[in-house]
Each structure stands twice: as structure tokens, then as C-alpha cells.
Tab-separated table of C-alpha atoms in Angstrom:
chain	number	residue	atom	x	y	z
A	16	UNK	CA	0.000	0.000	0.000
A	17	UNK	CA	1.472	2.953	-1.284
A	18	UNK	CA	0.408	6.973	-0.038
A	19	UNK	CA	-0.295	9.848	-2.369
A	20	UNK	CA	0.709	13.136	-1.872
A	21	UNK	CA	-1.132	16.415	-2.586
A	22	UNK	CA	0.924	19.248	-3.885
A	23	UNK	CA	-1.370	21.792	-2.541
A	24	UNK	CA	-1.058	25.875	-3.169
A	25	UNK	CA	-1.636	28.065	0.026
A	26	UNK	CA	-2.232	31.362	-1.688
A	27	UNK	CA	-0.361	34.724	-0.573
A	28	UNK	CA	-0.721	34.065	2.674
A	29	UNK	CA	-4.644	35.358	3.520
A	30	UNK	CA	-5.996	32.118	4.903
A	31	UNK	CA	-9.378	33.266	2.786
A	32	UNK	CA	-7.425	33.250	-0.070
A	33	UNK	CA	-7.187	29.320	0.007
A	34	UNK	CA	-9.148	27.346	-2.531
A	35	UNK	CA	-12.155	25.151	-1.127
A	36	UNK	CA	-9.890	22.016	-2.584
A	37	UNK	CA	-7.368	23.285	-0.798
A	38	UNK	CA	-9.331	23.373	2.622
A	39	UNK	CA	-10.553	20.374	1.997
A	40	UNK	CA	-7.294	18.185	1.148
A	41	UNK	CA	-5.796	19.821	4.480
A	42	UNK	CA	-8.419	18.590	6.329
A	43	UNK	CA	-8.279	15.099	4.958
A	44	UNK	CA	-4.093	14.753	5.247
A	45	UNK	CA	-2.369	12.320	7.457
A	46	UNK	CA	0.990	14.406	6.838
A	47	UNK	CA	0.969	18.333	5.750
A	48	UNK	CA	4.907	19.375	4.826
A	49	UNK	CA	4.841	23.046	4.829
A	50	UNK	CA	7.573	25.853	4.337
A	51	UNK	CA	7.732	28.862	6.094
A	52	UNK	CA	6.072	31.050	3.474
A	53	UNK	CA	2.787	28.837	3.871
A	54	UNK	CA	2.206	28.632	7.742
A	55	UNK	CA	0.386	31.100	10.090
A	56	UNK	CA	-3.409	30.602	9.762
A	57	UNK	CA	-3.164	28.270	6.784
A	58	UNK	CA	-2.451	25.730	8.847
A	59	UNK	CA	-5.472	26.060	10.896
A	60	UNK	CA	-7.122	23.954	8.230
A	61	UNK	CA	-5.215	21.118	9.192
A	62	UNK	CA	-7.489	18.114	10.946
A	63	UNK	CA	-6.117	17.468	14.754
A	64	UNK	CA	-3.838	15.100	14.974
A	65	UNK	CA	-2.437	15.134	11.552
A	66	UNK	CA	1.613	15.546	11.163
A	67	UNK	CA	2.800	19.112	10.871
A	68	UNK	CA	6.290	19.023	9.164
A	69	UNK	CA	8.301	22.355	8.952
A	70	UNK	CA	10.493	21.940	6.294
A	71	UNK	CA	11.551	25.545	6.941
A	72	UNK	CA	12.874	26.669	3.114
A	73	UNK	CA	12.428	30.296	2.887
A	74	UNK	CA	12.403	32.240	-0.689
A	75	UNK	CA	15.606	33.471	-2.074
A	76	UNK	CA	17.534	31.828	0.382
A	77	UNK	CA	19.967	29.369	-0.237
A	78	UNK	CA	18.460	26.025	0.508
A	79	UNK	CA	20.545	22.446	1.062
A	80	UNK	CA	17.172	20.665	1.887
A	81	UNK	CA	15.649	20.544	-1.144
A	82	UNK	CA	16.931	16.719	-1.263
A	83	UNK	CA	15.403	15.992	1.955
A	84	UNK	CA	12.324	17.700	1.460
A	85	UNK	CA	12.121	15.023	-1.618
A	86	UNK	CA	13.234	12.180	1.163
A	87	UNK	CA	10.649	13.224	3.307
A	88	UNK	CA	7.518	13.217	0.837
A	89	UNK	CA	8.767	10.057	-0.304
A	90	UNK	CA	9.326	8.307	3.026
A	91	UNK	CA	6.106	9.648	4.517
A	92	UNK	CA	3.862	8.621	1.039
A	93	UNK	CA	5.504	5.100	1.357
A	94	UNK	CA	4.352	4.522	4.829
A	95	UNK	CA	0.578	4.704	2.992
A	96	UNK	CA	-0.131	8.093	4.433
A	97	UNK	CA	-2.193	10.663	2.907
A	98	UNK	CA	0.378	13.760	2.545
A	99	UNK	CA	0.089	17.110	1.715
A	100	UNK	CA	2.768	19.101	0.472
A	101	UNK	CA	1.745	22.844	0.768
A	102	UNK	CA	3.712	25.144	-0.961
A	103	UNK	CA	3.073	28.823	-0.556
A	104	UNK	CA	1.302	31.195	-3.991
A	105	UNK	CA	0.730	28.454	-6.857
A	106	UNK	CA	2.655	25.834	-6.015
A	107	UNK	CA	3.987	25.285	-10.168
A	108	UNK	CA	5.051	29.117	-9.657
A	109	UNK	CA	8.786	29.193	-7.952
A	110	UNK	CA	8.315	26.488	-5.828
A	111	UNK	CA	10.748	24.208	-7.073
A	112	UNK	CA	7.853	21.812	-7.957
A	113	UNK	CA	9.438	20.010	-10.592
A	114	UNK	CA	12.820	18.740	-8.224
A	115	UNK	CA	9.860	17.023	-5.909
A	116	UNK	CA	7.979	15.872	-8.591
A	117	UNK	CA	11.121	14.126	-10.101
A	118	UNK	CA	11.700	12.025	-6.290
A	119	UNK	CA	7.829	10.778	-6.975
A	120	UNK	CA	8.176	9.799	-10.175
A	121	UNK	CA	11.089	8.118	-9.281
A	122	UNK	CA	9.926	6.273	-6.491
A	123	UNK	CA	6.567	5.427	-8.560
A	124	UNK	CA	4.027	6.885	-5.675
A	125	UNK	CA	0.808	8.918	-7.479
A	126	UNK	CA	0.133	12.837	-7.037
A	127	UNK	CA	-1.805	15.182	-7.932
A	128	UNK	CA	-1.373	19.370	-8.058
A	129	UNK	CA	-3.888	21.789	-6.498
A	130	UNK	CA	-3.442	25.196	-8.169
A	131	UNK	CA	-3.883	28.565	-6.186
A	132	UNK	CA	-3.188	32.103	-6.074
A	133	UNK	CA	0.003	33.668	-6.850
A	134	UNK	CA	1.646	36.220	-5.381
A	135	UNK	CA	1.882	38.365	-8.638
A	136	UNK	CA	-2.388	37.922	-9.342
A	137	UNK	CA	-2.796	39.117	-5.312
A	138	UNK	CA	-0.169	41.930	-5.178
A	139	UNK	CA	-1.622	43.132	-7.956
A	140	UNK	CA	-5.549	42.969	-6.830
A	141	UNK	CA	-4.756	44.387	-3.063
A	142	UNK	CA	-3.213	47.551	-4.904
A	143	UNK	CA	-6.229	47.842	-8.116
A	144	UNK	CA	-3.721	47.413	-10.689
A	145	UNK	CA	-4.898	45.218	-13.678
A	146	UNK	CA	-2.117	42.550	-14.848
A	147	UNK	CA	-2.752	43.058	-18.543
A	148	UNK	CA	-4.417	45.784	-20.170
A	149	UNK	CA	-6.137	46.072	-23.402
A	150	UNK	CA	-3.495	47.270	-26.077
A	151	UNK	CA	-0.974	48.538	-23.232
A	152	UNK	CA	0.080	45.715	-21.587
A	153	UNK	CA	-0.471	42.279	-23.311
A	154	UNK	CA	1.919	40.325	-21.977
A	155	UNK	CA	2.573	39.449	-18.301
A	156	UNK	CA	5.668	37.792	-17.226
A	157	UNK	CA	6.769	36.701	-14.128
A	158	UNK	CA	10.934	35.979	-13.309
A	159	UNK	CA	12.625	35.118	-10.005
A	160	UNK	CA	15.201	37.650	-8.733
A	161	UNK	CA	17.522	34.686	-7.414
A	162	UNK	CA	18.833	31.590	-8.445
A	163	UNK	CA	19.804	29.146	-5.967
A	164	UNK	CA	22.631	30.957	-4.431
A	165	UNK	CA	20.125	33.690	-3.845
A	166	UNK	CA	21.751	35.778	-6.647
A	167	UNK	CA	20.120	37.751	-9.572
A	168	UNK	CA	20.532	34.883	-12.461
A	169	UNK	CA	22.897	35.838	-15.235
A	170	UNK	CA	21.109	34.277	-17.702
A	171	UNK	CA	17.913	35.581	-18.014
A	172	UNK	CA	16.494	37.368	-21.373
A	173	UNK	CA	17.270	40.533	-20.441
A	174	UNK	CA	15.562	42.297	-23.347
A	175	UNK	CA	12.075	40.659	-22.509
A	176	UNK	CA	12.165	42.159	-19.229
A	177	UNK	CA	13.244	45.794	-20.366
A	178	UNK	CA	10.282	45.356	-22.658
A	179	UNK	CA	7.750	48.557	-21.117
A	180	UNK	CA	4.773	47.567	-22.859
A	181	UNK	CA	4.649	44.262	-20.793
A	182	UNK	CA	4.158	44.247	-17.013
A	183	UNK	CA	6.662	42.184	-14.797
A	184	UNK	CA	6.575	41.028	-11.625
A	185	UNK	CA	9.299	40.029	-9.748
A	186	UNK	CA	9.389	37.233	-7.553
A	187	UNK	CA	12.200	36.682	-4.644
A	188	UNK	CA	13.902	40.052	-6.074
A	189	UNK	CA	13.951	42.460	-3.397
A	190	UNK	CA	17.381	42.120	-2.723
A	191	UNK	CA	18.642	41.689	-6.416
A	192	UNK	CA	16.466	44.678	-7.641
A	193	UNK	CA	19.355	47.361	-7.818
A	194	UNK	CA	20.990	44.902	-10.256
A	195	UNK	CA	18.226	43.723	-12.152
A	196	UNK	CA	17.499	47.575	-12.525
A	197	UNK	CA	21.226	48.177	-13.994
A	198	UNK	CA	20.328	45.523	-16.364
A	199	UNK	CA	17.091	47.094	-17.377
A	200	UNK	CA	18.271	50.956	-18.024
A	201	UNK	CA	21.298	49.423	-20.361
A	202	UNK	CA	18.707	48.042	-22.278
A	203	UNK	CA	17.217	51.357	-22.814
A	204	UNK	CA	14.486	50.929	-20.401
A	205	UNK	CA	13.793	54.611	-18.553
A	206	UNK	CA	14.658	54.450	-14.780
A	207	UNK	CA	11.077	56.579	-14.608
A	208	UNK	CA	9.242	53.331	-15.918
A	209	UNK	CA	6.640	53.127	-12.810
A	210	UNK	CA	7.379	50.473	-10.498
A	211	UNK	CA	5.545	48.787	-6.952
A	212	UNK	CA	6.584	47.068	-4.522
A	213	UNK	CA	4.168	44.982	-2.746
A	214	UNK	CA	5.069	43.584	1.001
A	215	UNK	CA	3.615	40.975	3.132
A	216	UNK	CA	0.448	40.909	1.010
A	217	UNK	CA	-2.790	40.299	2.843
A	218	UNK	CA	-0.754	39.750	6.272
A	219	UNK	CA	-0.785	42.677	9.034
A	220	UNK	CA	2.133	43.995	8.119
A	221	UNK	CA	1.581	45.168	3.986
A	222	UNK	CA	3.294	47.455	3.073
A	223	UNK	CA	2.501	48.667	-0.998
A	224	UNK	CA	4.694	51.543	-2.086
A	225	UNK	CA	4.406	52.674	-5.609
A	226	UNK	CA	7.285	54.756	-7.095
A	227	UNK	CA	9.881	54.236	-9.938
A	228	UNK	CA	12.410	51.834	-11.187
A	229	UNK	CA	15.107	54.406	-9.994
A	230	UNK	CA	13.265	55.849	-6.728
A	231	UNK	CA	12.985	51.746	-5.618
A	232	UNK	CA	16.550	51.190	-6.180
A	233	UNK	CA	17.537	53.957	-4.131
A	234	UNK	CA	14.809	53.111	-1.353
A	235	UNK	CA	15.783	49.811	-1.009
A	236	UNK	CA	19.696	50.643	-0.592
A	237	UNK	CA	18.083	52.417	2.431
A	238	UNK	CA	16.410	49.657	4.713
A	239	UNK	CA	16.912	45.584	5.226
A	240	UNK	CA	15.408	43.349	2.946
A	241	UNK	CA	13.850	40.561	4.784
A	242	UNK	CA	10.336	40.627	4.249
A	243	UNK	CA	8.578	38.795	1.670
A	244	UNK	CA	7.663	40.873	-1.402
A	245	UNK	CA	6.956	40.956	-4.605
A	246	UNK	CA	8.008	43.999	-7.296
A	247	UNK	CA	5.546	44.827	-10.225
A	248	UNK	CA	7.233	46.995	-12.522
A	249	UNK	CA	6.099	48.273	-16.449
A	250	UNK	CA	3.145	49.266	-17.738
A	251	UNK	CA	1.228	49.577	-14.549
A	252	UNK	CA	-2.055	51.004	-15.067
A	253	UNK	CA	-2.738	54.779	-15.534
A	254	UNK	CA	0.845	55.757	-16.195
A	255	UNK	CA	1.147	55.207	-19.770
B	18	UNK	CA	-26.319	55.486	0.214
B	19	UNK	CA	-23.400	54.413	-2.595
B	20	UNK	CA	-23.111	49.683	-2.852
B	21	UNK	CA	-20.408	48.549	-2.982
B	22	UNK	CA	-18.357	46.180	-5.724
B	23	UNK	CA	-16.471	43.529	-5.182
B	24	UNK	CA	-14.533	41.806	-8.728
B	25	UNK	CA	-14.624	38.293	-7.598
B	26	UNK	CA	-12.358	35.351	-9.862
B	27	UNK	CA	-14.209	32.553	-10.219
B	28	UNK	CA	-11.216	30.551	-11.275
B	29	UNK	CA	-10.670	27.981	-14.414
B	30	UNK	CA	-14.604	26.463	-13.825
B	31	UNK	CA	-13.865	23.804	-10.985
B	32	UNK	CA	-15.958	25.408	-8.153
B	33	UNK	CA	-13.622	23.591	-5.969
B	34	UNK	CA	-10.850	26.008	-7.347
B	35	UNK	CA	-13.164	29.022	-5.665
B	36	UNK	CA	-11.130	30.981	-2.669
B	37	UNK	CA	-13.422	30.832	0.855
B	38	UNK	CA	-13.303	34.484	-0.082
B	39	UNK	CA	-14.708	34.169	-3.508
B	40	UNK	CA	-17.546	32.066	-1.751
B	41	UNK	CA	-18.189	33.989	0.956
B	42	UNK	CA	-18.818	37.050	-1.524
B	43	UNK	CA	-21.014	35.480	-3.438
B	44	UNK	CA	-22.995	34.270	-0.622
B	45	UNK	CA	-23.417	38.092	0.508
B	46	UNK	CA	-24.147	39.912	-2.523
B	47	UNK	CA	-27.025	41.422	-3.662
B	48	UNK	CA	-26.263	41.402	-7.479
B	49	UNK	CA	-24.317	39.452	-9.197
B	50	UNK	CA	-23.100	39.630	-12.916
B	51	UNK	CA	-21.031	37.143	-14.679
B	52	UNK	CA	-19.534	36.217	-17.520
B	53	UNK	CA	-20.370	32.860	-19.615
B	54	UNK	CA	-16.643	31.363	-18.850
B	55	UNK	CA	-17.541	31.731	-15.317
B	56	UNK	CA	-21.094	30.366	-14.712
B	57	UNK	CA	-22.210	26.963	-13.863
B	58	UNK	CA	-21.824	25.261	-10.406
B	59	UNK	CA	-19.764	28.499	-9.803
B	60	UNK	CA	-23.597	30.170	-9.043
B	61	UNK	CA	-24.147	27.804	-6.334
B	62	UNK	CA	-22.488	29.517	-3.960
B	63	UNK	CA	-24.437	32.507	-4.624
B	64	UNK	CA	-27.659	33.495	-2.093
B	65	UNK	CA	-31.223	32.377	-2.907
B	66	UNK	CA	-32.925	35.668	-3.632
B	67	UNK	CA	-30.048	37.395	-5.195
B	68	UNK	CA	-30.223	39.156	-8.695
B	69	UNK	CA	-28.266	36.877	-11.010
B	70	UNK	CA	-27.029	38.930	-14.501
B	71	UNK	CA	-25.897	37.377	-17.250
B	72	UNK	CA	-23.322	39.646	-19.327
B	73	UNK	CA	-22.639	37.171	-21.878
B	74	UNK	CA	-19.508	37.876	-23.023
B	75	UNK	CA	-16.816	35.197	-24.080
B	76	UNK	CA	-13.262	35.588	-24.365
B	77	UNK	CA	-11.647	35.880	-27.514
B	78	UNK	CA	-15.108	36.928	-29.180
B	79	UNK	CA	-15.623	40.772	-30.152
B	80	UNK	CA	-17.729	42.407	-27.548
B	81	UNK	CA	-19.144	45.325	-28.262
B	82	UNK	CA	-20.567	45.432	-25.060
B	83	UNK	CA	-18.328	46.287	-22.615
B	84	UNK	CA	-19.344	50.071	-21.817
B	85	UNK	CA	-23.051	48.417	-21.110
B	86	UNK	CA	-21.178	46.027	-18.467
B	87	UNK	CA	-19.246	49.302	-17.209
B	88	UNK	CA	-23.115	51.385	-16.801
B	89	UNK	CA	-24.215	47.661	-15.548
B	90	UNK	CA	-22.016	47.598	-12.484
B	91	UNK	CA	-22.263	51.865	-12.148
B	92	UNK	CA	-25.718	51.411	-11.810
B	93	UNK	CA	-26.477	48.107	-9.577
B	94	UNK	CA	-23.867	49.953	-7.194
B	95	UNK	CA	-25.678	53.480	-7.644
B	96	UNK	CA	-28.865	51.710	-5.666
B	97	UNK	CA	-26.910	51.044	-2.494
B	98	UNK	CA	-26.282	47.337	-3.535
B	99	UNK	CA	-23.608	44.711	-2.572
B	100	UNK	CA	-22.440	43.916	-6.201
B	101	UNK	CA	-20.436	41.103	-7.270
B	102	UNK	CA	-18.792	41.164	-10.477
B	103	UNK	CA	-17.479	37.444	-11.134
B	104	UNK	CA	-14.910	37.387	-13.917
B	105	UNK	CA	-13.344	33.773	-15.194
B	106	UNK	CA	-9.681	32.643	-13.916
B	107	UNK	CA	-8.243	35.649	-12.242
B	108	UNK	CA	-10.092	38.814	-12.248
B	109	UNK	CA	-6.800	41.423	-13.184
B	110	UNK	CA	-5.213	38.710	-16.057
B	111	UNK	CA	-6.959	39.321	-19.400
B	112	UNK	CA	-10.682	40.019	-18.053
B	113	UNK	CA	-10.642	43.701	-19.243
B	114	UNK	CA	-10.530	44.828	-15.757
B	115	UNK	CA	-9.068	48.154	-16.448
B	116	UNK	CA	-12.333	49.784	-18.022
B	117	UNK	CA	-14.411	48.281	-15.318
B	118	UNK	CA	-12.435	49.752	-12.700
B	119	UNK	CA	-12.587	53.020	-14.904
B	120	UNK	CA	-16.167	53.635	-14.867
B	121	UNK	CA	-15.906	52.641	-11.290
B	122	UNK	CA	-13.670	55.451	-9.918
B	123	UNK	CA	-14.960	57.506	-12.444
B	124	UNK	CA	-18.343	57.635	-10.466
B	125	UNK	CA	-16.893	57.465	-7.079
B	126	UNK	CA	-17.841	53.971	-6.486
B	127	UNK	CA	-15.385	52.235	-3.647
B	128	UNK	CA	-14.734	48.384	-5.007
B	129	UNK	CA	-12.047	45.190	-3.892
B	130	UNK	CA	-10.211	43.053	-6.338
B	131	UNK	CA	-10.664	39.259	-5.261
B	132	UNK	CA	-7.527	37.431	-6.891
B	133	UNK	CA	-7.893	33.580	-7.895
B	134	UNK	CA	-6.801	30.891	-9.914
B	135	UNK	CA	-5.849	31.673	-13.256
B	136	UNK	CA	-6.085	29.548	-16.252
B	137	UNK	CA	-2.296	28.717	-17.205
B	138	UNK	CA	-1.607	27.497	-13.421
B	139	UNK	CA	-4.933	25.859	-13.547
B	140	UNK	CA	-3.794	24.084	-17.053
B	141	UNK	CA	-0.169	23.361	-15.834
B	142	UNK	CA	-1.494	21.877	-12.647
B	143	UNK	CA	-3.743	19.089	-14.074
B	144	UNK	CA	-1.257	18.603	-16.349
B	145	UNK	CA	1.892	18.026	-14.025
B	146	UNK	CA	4.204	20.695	-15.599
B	147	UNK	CA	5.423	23.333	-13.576
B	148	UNK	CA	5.527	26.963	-15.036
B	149	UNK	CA	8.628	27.460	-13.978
B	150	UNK	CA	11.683	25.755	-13.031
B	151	UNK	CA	15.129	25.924	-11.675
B	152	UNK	CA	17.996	26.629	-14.556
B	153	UNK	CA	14.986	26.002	-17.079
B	154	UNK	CA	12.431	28.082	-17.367
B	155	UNK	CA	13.451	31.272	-15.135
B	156	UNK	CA	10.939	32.984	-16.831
B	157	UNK	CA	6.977	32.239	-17.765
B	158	UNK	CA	4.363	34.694	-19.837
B	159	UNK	CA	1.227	34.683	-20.377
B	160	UNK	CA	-0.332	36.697	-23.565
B	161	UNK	CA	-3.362	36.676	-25.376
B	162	UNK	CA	-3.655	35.539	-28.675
B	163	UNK	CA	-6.860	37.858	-29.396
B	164	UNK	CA	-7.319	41.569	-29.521
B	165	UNK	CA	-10.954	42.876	-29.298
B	166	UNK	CA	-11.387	42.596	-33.447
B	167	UNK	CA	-10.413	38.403	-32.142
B	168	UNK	CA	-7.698	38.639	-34.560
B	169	UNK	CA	-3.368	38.122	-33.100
B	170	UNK	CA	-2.595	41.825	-31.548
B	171	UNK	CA	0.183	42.789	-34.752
B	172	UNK	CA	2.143	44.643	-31.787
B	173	UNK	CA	3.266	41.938	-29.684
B	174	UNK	CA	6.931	41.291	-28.678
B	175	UNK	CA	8.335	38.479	-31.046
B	176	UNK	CA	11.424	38.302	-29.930
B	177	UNK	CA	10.299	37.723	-26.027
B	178	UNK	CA	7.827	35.424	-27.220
B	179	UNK	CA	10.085	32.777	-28.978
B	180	UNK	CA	12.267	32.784	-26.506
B	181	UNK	CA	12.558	28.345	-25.988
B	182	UNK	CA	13.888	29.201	-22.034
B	183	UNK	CA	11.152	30.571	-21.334
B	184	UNK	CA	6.971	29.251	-20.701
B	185	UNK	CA	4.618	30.720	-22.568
B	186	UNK	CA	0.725	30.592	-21.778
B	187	UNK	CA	-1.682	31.629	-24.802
B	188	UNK	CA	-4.745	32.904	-23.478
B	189	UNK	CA	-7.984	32.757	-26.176
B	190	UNK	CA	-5.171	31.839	-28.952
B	191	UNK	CA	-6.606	28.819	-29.977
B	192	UNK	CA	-7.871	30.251	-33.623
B	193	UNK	CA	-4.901	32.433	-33.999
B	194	UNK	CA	-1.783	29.999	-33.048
B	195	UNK	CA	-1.451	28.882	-36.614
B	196	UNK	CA	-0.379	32.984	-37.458
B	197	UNK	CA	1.065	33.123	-33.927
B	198	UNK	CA	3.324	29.936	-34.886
B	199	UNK	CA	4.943	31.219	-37.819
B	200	UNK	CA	5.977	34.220	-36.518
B	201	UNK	CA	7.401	32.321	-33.867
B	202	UNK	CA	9.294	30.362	-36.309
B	203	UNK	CA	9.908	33.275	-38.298
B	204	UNK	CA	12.341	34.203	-35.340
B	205	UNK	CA	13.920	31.421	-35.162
B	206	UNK	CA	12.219	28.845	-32.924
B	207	UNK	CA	11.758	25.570	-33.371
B	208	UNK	CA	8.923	24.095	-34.727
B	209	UNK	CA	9.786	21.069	-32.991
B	210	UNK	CA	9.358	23.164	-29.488
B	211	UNK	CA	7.058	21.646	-27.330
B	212	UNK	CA	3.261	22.552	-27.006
B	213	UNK	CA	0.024	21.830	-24.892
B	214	UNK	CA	-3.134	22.374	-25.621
B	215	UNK	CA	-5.736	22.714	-22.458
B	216	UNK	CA	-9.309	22.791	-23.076
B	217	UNK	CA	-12.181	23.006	-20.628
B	218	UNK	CA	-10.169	22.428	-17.836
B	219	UNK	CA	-11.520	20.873	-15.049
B	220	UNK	CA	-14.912	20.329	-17.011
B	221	UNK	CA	-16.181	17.222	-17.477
B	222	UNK	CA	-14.932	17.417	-21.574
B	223	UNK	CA	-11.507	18.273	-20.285
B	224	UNK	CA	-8.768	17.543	-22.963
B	225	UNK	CA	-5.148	17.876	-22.655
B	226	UNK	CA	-2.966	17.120	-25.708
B	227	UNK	CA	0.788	17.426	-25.725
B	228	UNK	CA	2.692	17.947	-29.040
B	229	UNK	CA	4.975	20.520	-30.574
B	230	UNK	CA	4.119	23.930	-32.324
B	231	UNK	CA	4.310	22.508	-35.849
B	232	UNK	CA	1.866	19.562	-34.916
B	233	UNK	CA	-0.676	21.767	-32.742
B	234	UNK	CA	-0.792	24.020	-35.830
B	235	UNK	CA	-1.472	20.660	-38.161
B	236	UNK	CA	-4.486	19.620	-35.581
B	237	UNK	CA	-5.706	22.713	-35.143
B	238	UNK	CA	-6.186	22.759	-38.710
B	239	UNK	CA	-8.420	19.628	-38.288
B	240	UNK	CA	-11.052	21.045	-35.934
B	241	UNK	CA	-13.356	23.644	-34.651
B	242	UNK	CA	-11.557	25.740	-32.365
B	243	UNK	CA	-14.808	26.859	-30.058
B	244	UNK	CA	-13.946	25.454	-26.717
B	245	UNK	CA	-11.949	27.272	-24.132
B	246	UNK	CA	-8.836	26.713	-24.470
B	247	UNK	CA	-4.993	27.912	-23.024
B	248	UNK	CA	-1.888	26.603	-24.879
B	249	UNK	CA	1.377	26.265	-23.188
B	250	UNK	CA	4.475	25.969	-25.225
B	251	UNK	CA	8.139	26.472	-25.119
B	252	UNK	CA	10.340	25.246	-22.065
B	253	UNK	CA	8.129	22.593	-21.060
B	254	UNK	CA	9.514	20.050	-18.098
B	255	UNK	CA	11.087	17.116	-18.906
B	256	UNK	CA	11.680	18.134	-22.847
B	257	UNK	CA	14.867	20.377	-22.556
């Protein structure tokens, strides 16, 4: 008798902003894995007496467990148990789905993926700016701001994301921004292109400050970088 | 005595994939007005007695109707009413949010933006590929593949599109991919680059069919092209 694991998506963080399937499967687990990003009052969800596993990975941060998160799921599915793995935003979104997805496959134990709310779609909503816009912003695109080392990755298309007619959000980049930023204005893209960054969304302490590429760069050389946050920048409504 | 309006995302159609906020909106308004694409068991969750509006419009289908949703909403809020204005997926990605919104400030008329599950993560989830990934696919975009006319916008970015290291999700592109194909190819990607097509996810006539570019332009060819549809192509898992 083999387990299955559910990959399930907590959302931004809002426990209301968890999908009814996504209620429902913590409710039902024997197991719940669950990073630091998806805690708090998400985990109230969780049926008494199941497991609670921290697996403790935090965003942009360099992380050595990503082999024993894989362990884990795979140990605790092949006890029989019903697991959830709950991975903060959408879980196919930055979450370093497909390295856990690859241990299950391996191992030959059955999943299934519970989509939710990313952090882009709910940064964007709490602050009434539309993701894509008829004729002035068609394309959406969303990019991490740090590879595994917690650097900005070298190899990313830097000419897509200098593009102003196409609205970016920036996962995980709070502390690579200034560099992204040099990136952006030797493409040719204006250091006045608007820009927000969006803190802590739907928790106590969100913060939503809307400014510039440049006026960012020089706010965040200004204050520590630790909270969670996610930076829209392009053609954000009303200002083109 | 101004209402109120909240822009609720009814997700990709599973009313399992509704946020407890999404539900409990729907369960308090007085009004609410929806689109075809999100309809069905979605309307459950809304109160006996309410006033249910049908505003018929369909993505990727000229509507010439969108300033009579804009007075719609203006004037359902104008009598003091709790209005809920249910868009498909999520609410701010490709639901012509922006002119809604418009109207609304432009009459003084306080609303919310609920965020939810949008189609590509909804599409990616059911079928095990993860939008992004690690080294990979740093980078995932979504863009519509109809303008208001239903025809391929003639101003999108190319070059940023046919990029293979990054995902791309085609939203309402179903009838255009064949032109949207060869200018892909035109810049030099393969037509051998992997492709998805998603229809009617999580409806009971779900299909998922993976292929490349050049053979999801030959079946496409083959068929009628009315159901919903997203199409992910480009830096699939597992194929790069």
C-alpha cells in the first residue's frame, strides 16, 4: 500500500485566499509538509492530529534541503499516508515543484497538483492594478530575482524584461532589484518606468509603495530586505 | 447610500478552485453579474434571492458590449447594492478589468479586487508541468492571442515570445496559433518546441494534448476551435 501526496497551493498568505480544494485536502491529510512562506493561519485547516512538518525553506535563500524535502515526501507517502505538500502562492510558480515531482516519479508513488493564487495575481488585486491591459500591456511575465545561491541569475532574457509595454513582476527580487534595474536601463528601459513594490500581502504587516524603477533602487539601498515581497514593474495602469 | 463592488475570480470552472473568499462574496451579494466562462456550479455559492445577470460575453469573441457592463455595475452599485462582479480565472489577467475599474472610480464607487486561480496554473497543474523551473524556465508569460477585433494583436513582442527558455501561456489563442506559430518560427524557434493544448479544464470534456508547435498548428487545422482553451508551449519540463 502505497500513499499519495497532494501538492497543494496556500495562496499569498490570507488564509481566505485558500481554494475550497485546498481546505478540503488539508483537512483530509495524514501528513501536511509546509515551508515557512505557507504557515500562520493556513495551517489552521489542518485536521487534529495530523503531522505538521516544517520543512523551513524560505524564498531566495539558499536552501541544502531541497533533497530531503524530496526524502521526506517520499518516506512519509511510502508509509501509505495521505500527505500534503503545501507550498506557498501556486505551487507550479517558484516552488521548485518540478525537483519534488522528479523524487515521486522516481519512487513510482501517485500525485496530484492543487493550483492557487500567486503572489503576482494578489499583489496586484490588493493595490487595483490590472495585470494586462487592453493594447498597453499584453503580456505578463513573471521571473525570479535569485537563483539558488540567492543571486540575480545571469542568464535571463534581459531584453524581454526591459520590454515597457509588458508588465513584470518580480518574484524573490527584493534584494537583487538594484541589479536587475542596472540591467534594465542598459537596455534602454527609462529608470522613470513606474514600479511597486508589494510587502507581506494580505498579512498585518503590507506594506505597498508605488514609485519608480530608480526611486525603488535607491529606497531599497536604504532599509533591510527581509520581508517577503513581490516587485511589479512596467506598464502599470494609468501611467502610460 | 453608494453599494459597494467587489470583482470576484471565479477561477478555471472547478468550483472547488473558488477561494473561501470568492464564496463567501457570493454568498453576501445582492447582485451578481457574470460572464459565460464563469457560470455553472460556480452560481451555487451565490444566495437564494439574489439578482443573477448574465453579461454574456466570451473571451476571444468581439464584444461590443463592454461600456453596457461598465453602466451595468455603475448602476447596480448606484442603488446602495452589494455587487459582485465574477470574472473567469483571475479577475486582473486578461478580463478587461481596467475599463471596469474606470467607470468605477470615475463615479466614485469604492470596489475590492478578489484574486484567484488563473487559467495557465490551472492548465499546468492538471497537467503536471510546472511553469517554472530551476535553470529552465526562469521565466513564464502569459499573452493573449486575441485583440478585441479576435484577430493576433500585430504589436506583440516576437522576440520575447520565442524565446525556448522561457513558458509561454496563450490565453484565447486557440484560432490564432497557426499565425502566432509562424511568426514564432519566423524568429527562429523551433517548430519542434514543445506545445500543450488545455481545453475546458476541469470540465467534465476536459482535454489535454501534448505535441509541438508545428503539430498543434497541423491539428488545429483539423477542428473547430470553439472550446476554451490555453496553450502552453516552449520550455516545457522534462523536454529540454
Amino acid at each position: 500500500m502505497t500513499g499519495f501526496v497532494s501538492f497543494v497551493s496556500a495562496g499569498p498568505g490570507d488564509p481566505e485566499l485558500l481554494t475550497l480544494k485546498a481546505v478540503a485536502r488539508l483537512g483530509a491529510a495524514d501528513v501536511v509538509l509546509y515551508d515557512d512562506l505557507a504557515s500562520g493561519a493556513v495551517l489552521d485547516h489542518v485536521r487534529k492530529g495530523a503531522n505538521l512538518v516544517s520543512v523551513g525553506k524560505r524564498a531566495g535563500k539558499p536552501s541544502a534541503k531541497q533533497e530531503h524535502v524530496s526524502r521526506l515526501l517520499v518516506d512519509y507517502a511510502a508509509t501509505g499516508a495521505s500527505v500534503v505538500r503545501l507550498k506557498s502562492g501556486d505551487a507550479g510558480i517558484f516552488g521548485r515543484l518540478e525537483e519534488e515531482l522528479d523524487a515521486l516519479n522516481a519512487a513510482g508513488i501517485a500525485y496530484e497538483i492543487i493550483p492557487g493564487v500567486t503572489a503576482a495575481c494578489a499583489a496586484a488585486a490588493v493595490s487595483a492594478i490590472p495585470l494586462t491591459r487592453r493594447h498597453t500591456a499584453r503580456r505578463v511575465q513573471f521571473v525570479t530575482g535569485a537563483d539558488v545561491t540567492g543571486e540575480l541569475p545571469d542568464d535571463l532574457n534581459w531584453a524581454a524584461l526591459a520590454d515597457p509595454h509588458a508588465l513584470t513582476a518580480l518574484y524573490m527580487g527584493k534584494r537583487t532589484f538594484p541589479a536587475l534595474a542596472a540591467r534594465l536601463i542598459a537596455q534602454g528601459m527609462s529608470p522613470d518606468t513606474p514600479a511597486l513594490l508589494a510587502e507581506s500581502v494580505g498579512h498585518v504587516d503590507q506594506r505597498l509603495v508605488r514609485t519608480t524603477i530608480a526611486g525603488l533602487v535607491a529606497q531599497l539601498a536604504q532599509e533591510n530586505v527581509t520581508a517577503t515581497a513581490v516587485i511589479l514593474y512596467g506598464a502599470l495602469a494609468g501611467t502610460d
